[in-house]
Short mmCIF file of C-alpha atoms in Angstrom, two decimals:
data_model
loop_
_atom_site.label_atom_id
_atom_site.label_comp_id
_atom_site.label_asym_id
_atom_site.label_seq_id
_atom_site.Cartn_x
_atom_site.Cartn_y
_atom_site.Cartn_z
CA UNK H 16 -21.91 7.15 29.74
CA UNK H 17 -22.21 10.86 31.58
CA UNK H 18 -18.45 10.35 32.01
CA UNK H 19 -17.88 9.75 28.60
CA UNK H 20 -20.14 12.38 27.49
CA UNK H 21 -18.34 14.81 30.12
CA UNK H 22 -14.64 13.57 28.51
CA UNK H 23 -15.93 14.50 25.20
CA UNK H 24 -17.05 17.81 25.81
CA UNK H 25 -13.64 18.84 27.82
CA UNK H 26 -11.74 17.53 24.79
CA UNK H 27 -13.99 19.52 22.05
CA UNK H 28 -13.29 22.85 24.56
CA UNK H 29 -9.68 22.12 24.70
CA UNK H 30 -9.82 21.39 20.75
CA UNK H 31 -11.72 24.46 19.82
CA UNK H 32 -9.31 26.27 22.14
CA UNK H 33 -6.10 25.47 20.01
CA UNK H 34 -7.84 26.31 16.96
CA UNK H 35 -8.77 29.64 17.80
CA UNK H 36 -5.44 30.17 19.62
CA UNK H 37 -3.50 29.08 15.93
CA UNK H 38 -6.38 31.27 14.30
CA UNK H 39 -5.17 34.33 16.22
CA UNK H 40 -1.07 33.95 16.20
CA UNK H 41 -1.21 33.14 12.49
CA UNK H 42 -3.53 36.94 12.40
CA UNK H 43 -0.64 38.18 14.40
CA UNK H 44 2.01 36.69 11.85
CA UNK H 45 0.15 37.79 9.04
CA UNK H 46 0.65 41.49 10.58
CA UNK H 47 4.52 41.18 10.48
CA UNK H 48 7.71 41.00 8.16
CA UNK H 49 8.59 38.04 7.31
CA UNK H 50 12.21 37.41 7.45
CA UNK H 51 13.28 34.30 4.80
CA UNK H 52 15.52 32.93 7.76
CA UNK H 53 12.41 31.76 9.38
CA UNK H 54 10.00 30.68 6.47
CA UNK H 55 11.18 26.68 6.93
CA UNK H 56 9.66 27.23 10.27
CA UNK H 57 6.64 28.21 8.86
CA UNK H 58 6.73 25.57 6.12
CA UNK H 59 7.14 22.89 8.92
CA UNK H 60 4.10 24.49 10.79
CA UNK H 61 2.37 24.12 7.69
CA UNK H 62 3.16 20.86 7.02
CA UNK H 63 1.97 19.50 10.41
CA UNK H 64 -1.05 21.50 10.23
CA UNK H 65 -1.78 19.73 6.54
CA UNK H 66 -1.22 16.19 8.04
CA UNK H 67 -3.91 17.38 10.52
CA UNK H 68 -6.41 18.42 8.22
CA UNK H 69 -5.61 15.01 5.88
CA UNK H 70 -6.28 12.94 8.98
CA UNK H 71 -9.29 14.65 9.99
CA UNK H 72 -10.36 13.98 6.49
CA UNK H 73 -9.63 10.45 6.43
CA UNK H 74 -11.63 9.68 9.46
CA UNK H 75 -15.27 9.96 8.38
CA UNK H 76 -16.30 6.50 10.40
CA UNK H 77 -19.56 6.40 11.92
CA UNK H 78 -19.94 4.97 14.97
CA UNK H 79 -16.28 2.67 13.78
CA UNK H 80 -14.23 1.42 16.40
CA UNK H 81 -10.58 1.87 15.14
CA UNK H 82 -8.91 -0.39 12.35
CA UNK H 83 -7.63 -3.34 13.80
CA UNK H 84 -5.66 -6.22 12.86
CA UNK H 85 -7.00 -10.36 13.60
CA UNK H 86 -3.99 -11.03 15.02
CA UNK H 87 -0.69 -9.18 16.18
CA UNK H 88 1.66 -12.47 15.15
CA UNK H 89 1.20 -15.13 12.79
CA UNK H 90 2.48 -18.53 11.83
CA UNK H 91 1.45 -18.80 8.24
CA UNK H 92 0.83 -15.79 5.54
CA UNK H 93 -1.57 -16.80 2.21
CA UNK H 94 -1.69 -20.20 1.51
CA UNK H 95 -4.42 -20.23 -1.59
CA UNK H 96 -5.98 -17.69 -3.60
CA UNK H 97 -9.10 -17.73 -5.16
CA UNK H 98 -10.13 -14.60 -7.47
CA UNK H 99 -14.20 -15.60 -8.40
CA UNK H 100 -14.76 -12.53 -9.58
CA UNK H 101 -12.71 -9.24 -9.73
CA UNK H 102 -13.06 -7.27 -13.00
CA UNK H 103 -11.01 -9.44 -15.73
CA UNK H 104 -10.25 -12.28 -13.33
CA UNK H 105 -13.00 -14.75 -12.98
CA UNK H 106 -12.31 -18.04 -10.85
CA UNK H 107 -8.73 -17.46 -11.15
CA UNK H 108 -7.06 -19.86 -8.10
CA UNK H 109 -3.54 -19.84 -6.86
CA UNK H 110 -2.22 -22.03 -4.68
CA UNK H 111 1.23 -22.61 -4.60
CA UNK H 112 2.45 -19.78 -2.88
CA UNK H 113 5.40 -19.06 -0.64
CA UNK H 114 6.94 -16.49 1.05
CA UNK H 115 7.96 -14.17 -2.10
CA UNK H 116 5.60 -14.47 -4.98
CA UNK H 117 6.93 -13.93 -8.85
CA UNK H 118 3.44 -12.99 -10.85
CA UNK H 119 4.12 -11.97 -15.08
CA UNK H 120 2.73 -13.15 -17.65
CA UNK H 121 2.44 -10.37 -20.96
CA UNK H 122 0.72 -7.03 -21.07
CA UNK H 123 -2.71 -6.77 -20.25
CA UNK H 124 -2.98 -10.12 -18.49
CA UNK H 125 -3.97 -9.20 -15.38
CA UNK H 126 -0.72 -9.02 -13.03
CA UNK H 127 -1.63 -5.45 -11.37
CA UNK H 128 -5.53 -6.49 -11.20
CA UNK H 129 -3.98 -9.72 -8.97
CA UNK H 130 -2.31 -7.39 -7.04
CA UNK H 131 -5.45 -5.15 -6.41
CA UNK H 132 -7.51 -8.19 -5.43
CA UNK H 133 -5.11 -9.72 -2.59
CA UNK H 134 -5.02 -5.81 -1.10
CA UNK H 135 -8.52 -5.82 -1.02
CA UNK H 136 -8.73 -9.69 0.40
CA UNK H 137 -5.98 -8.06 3.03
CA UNK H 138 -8.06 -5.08 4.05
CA UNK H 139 -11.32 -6.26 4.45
CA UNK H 140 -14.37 -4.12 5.46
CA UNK H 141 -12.09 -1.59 5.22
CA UNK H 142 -13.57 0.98 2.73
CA UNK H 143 -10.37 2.99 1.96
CA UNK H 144 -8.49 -0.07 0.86
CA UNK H 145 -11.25 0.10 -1.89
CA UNK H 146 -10.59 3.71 -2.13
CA UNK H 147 -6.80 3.41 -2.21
CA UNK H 148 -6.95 1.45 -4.95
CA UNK H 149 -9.51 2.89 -7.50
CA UNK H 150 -6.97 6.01 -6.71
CA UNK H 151 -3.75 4.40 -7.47
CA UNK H 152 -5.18 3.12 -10.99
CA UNK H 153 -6.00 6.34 -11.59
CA UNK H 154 -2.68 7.64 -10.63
CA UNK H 155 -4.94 10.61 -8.67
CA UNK H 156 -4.54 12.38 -5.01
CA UNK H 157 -6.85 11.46 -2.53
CA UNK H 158 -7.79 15.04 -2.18
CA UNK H 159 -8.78 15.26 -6.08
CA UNK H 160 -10.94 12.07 -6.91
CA UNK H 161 -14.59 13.08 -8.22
CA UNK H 162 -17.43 10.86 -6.11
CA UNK H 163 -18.81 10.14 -9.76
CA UNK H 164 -15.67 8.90 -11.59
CA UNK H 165 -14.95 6.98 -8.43
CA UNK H 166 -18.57 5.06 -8.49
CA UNK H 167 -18.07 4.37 -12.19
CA UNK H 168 -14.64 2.81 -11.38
CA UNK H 169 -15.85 -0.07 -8.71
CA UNK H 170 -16.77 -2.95 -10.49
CA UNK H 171 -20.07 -3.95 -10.66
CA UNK H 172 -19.42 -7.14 -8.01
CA UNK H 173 -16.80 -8.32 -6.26
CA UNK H 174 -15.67 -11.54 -4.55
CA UNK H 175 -12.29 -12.57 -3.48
CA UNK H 176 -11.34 -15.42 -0.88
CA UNK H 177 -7.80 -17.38 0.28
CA UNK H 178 -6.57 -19.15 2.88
CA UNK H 179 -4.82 -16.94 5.50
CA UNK H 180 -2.96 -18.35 8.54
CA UNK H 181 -4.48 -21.49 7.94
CA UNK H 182 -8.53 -19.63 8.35
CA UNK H 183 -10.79 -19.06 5.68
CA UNK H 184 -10.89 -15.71 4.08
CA UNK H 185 -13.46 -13.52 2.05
CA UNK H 186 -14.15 -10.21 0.76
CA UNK H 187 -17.51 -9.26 -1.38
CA UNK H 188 -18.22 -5.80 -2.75
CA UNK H 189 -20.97 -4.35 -4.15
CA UNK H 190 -22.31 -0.81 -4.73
CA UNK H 191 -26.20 0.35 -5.63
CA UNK H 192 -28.37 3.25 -4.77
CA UNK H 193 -30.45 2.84 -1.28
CA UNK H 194 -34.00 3.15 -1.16
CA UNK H 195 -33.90 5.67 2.35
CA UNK H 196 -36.04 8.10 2.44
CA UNK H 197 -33.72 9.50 5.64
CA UNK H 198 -30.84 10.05 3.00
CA UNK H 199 -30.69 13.53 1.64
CA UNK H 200 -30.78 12.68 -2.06
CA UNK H 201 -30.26 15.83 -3.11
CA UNK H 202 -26.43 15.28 -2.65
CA UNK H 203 -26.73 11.22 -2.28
CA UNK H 204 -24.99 9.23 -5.41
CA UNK H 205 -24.43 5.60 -4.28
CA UNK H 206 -23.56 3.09 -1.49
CA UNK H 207 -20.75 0.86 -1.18
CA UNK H 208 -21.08 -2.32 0.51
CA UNK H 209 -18.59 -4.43 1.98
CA UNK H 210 -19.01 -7.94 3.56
CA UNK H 211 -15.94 -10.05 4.54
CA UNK H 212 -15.22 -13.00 7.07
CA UNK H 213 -12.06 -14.51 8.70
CA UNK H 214 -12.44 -17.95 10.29
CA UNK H 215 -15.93 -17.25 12.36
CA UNK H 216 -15.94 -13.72 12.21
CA UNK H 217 -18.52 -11.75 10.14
CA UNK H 218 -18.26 -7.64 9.17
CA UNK H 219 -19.75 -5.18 7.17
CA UNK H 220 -19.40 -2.26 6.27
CA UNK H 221 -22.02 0.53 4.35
CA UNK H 222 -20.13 3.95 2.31
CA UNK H 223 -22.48 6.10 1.42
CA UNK H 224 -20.81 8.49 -1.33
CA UNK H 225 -22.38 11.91 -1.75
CA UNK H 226 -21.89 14.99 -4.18
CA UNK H 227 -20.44 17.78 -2.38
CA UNK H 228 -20.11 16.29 1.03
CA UNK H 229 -18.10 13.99 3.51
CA UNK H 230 -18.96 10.11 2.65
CA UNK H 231 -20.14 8.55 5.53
CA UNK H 232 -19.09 4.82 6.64
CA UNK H 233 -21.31 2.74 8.95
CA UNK H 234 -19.66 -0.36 10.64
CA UNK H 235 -19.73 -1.98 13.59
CA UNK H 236 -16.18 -2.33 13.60
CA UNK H 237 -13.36 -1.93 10.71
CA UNK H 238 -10.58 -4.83 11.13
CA UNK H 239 -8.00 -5.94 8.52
CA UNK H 240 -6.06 -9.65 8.07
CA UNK H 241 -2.84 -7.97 8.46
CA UNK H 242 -0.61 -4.67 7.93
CA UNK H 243 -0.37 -4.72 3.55
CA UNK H 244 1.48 -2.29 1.96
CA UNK H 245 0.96 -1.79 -2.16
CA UNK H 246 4.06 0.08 -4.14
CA UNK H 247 3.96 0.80 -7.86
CA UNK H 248 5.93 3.27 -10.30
CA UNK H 249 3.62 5.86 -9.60
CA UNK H 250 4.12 6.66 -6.49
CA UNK H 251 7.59 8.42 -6.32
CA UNK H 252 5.19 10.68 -7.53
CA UNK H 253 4.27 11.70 -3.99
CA UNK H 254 7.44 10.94 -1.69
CA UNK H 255 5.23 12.36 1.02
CA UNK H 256 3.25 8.99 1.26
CA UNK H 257 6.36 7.39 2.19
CA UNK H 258 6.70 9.50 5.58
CA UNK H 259 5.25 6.84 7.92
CA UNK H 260 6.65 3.93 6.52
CA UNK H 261 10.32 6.03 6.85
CA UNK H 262 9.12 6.70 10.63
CA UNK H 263 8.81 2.93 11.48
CA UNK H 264 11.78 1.63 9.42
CA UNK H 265 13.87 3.94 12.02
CA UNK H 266 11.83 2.54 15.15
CA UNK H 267 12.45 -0.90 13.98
CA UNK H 268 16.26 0.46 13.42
CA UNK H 269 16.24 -1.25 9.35
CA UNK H 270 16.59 2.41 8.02
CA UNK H 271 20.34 1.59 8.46
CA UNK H 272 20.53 -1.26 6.99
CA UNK H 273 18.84 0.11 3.46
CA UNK H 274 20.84 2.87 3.50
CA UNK H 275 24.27 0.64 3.46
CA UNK H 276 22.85 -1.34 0.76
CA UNK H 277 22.52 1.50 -1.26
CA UNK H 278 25.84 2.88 -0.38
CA UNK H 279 27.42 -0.67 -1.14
CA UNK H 280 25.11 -1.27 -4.09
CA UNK H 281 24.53 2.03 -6.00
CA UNK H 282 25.72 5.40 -4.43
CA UNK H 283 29.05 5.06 -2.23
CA UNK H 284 29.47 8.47 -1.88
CA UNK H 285 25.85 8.50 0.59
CA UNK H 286 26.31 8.39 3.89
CA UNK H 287 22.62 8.50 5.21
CA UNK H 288 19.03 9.48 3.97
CA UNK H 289 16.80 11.30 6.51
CA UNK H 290 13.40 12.73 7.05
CA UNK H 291 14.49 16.39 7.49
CA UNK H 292 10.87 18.00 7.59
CA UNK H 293 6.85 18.31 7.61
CA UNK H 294 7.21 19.12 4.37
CA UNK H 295 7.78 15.49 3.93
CA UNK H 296 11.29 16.21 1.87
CA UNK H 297 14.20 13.75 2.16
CA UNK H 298 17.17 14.91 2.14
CA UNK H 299 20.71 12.94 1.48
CA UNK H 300 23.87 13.32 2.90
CA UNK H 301 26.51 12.98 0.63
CA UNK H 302 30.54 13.44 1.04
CA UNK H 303 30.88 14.73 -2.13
CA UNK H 304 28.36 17.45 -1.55
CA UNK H 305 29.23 20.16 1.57
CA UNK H 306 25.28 20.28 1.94
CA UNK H 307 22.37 17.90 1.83
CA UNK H 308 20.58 16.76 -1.20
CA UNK H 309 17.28 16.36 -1.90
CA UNK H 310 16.44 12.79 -2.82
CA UNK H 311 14.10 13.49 -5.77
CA UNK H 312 18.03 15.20 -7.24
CA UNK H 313 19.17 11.30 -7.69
CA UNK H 314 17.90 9.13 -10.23
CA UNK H 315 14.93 6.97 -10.11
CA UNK H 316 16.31 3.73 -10.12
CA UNK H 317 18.13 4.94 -6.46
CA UNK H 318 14.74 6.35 -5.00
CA UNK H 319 12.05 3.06 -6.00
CA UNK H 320 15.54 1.06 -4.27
CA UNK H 321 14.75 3.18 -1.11
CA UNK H 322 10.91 3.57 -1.18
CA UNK H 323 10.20 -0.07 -1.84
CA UNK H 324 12.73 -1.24 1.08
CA UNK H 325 10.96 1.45 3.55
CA UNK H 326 7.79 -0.66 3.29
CA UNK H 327 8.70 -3.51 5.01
CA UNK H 328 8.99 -2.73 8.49
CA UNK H 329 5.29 -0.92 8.13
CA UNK H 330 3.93 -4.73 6.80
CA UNK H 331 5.65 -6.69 9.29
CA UNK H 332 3.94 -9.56 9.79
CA UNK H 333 1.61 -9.12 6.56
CA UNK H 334 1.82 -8.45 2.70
CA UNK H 335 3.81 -6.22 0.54
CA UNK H 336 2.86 -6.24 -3.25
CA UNK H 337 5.35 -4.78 -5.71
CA UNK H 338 4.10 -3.67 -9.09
CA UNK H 339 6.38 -3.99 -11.75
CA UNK H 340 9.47 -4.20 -9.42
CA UNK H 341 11.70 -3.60 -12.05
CA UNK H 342 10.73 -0.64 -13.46
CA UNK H 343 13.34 2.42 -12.98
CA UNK H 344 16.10 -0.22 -11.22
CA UNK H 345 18.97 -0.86 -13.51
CA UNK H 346 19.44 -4.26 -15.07
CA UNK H 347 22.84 -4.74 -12.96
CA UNK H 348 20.78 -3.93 -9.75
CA UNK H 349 18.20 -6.01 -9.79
CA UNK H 350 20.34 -9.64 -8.83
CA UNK H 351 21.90 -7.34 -5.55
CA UNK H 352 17.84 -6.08 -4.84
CA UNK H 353 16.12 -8.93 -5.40
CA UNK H 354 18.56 -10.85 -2.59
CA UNK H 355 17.93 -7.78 -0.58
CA UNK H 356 14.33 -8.15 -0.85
CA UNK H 357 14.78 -12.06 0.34
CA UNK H 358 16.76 -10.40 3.72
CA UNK H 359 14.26 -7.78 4.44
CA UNK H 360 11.07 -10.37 3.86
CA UNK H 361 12.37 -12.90 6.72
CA UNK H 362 13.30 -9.83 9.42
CA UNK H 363 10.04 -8.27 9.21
CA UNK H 364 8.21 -11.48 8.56
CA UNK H 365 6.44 -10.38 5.14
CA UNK H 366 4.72 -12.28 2.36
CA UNK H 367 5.86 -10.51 -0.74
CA UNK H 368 3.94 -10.54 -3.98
CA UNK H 369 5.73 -8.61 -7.45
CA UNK H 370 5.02 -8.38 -10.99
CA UNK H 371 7.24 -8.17 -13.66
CA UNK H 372 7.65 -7.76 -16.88
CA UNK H 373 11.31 -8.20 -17.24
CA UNK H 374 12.78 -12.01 -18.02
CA UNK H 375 16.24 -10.56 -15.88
CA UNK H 376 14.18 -9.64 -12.82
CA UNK H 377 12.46 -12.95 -12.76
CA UNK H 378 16.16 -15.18 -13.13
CA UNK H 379 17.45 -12.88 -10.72
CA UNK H 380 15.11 -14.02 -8.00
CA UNK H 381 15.68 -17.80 -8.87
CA UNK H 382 19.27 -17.35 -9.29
CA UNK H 383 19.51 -15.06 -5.96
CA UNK H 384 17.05 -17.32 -3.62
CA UNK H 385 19.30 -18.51 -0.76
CA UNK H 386 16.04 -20.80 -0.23
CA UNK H 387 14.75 -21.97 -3.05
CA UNK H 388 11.37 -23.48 -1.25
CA UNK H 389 10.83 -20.12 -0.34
CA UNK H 390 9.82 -18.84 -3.86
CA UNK H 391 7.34 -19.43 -6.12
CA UNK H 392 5.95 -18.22 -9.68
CA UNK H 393 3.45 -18.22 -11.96
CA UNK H 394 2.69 -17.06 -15.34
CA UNK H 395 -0.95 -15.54 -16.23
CA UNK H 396 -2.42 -16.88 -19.25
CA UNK H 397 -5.16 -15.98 -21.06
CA UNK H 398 -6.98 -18.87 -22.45
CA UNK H 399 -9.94 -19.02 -24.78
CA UNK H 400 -13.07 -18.07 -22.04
CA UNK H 401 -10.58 -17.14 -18.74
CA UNK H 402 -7.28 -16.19 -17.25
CA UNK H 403 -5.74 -18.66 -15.88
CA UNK H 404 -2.65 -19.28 -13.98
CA UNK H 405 0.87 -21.72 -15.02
CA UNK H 406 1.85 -21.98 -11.41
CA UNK H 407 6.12 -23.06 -10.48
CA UNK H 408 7.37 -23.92 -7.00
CA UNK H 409 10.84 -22.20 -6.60
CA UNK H 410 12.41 -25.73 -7.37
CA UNK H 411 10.51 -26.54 -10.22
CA UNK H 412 10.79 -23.12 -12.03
CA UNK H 413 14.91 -23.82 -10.56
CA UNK H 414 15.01 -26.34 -12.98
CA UNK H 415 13.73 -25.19 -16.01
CA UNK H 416 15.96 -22.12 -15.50
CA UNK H 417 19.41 -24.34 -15.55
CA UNK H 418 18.32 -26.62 -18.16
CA UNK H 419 17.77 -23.76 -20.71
CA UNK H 420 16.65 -20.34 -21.38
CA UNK H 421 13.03 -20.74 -20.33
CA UNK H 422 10.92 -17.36 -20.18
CA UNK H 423 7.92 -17.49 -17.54
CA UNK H 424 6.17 -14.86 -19.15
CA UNK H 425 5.57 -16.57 -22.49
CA UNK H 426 4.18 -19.60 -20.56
CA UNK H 427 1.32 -21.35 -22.18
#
């Protein structure tokens, strides 16, 4: 423990050190004429310095040992689902599921909400998968979400389970004021409370959200069923996001690979897509242009095509859920995607889950299966007291497809 303690307190030294060493060259720079050869060096420095600060921020655990996964390999993704209760969806089960997952059904029926509750199932105690998504539906920054709107978003109780490499799964959320008199309430609004299990193990975690300050998150230990990854429209909104999922698709050497399919696919002309700075920008080389492009300068349909194939090396061996995979990808595309989506799912060893509202997205992915046991759909229909599910092996849906012009989404 003394060694520990001693560790600690040369690593706070050394940390306090390089801040006040930044503190006074950035003084020192402030004091000179700045030349605009150099300000991209300055732009990187910020940009590393802001990852910094949004880690730091991010890491308000206490006493957490770091996020962990069950298990490093697995032999079987989600087998069943089971939604008991998750805002709209009340004992909503699923269970014939393969490796890529077709969900539509028509608007409002509860295909992104499905989505949300198998991220949550995925991430466990984990309170910022809870976070992450009360922030996506709100289509809001991290760094902008008001501790009061948030509270008001979590539904009132939560309880989500599935079978997950052959174990037993849960996740149960709830959120209420504590009766502490050690808790400042002054600033104090609410705690969040997260209890989950996989096979015999039992966590918890306790949020407590305050006005004005840090949350704080009390846990034993944080640990998730598997890497997940959650895309929707929204997010080319913030390209930045996409940074460490570009970082592993070049470690795992797929970056590549996505960038020929798009060059055979939808751009010849591009040659490569990289990472150029901390800024987070990426930039495309492209031989009809004599300099690099930004990425955001290309149309939208081009840039979901590249975000949504970076994920997969970050999930590999877990989930990736696609909302409304179609949206921004050209009719004409979608048959080539949705066969590159099959490749990318068996290298990286990913259970894929993606709504859709589009009839041409969903034939596509029969028509484009090399293995048809490998797919499965289902519609969500809203009955007279419930949601419920019209659930289609790959074969079965298959069939319907070639003996007319069935539509999955109007499925009663």
């Amino acid at each position: 423990m003394a060694e520990d303690n001693s560790r600690n307190h040369k690593f706070r030294e050394h940390q306090q050190a390089a801040i006040k060493s930044i503190s006074n060259e950035i003084d020192t720079l402030g004091q000179m004429v700045i030349q605009g050869d150099i300000l991209p060096e300055i732009e990187s420095a910020l940009g590393r310095l802001q990852g910094i600060i949004s880690r730091a921020k991010a890491s308000t655990l206490v006493g957490v040992e770091q996020k962990t996964v069950f298990h490093d390999r697995i032999a079987a993704h989600f087998s069943e689902l089971l939604v008991s209760n998750y805002k709209r969806l009340q004992h909503l089960r699923i269970s014939k599921l393969s490796r890529i997952n077709l969900v539509t059904g028509i608007n409002n029926s509860g295909k992104t909400t499905l989505l949300e509750a198998i991220y949550l199932l995925c991430r466990q105690n984990d309170f910022f998968g809870l976070l992450e998504v009360i922030r996506r539906r709100g289509k809001m920054a991290e760094d902008r979400i008001n501790p009061e709107w948030f509270i008001e978003q979590i539904p009132p109780e939560t309880d989500i389970s599935g079978q997950f490499d052959n174990f037993e799964s849960t996740v149960q959320i709830k959120h209420y004021k504590e009766e502490n008199s050690r808790i400042d309430k002054s600033f104090y609004l609410e705690s969040v409370e997260i209890s989950s299990r996989y096979a015999t193990t039992s966590l918890k975690s306790l949020t407590r959200i305050f006005k004005g300050r840090e949350r704080e998150t009390q846990a034993d230990r944080i640990k998730i069923l598997c890497p997940s990854v959650f895309s929707s429209p929204f997010f080319l909104n913030e390209p930045h996001r996409y940074a460490q999922f570009y970082y592993k698709s070049v470690r795992s050497k797929s970056l590549s690979k996505i960038v020929k399919f798009i060059r055979e696919n939808v751009v010849e002309t591009i040659e490569d897509i990289r990472l150029a700075d901390e800024m987070q920008r990426f930039l495309v080389t492209d031989s009809v242009f004599k300099e690099t492009l930004d990425l955001t300068g290309y149309g939208e349909g081009l840039q979901r095509i590249f975000f949504i194939s970076l994920l997969f090396a970050s999930a590999q061996n877990g989930i990736i859920l696609i909302d409304e995979f179609e949206n921004a990808i050209h009719t004409e595309l979608i048959a080539q995607f949705a066969g590159f989506i099959d490749e990318l799912s068996k290298l990286f060893n990913t259970q894929v889950f993606l709504t859709s509202h589009s009839k041409e997205c969903i034939d596509a992915f029969v028509k484009n299966m090399p293995q048809i046991n490998e797919l499965s759909a289902c519609a969500l229909v809203e009955n007279q007291d419930r949601i419920v599910a019209r659930e289609f092996t790959g074969f079965e849906f298959r069939r319907l497809v070639e003996a007319g012009n069935v539509d999955l989404r109007r499925a009663k």
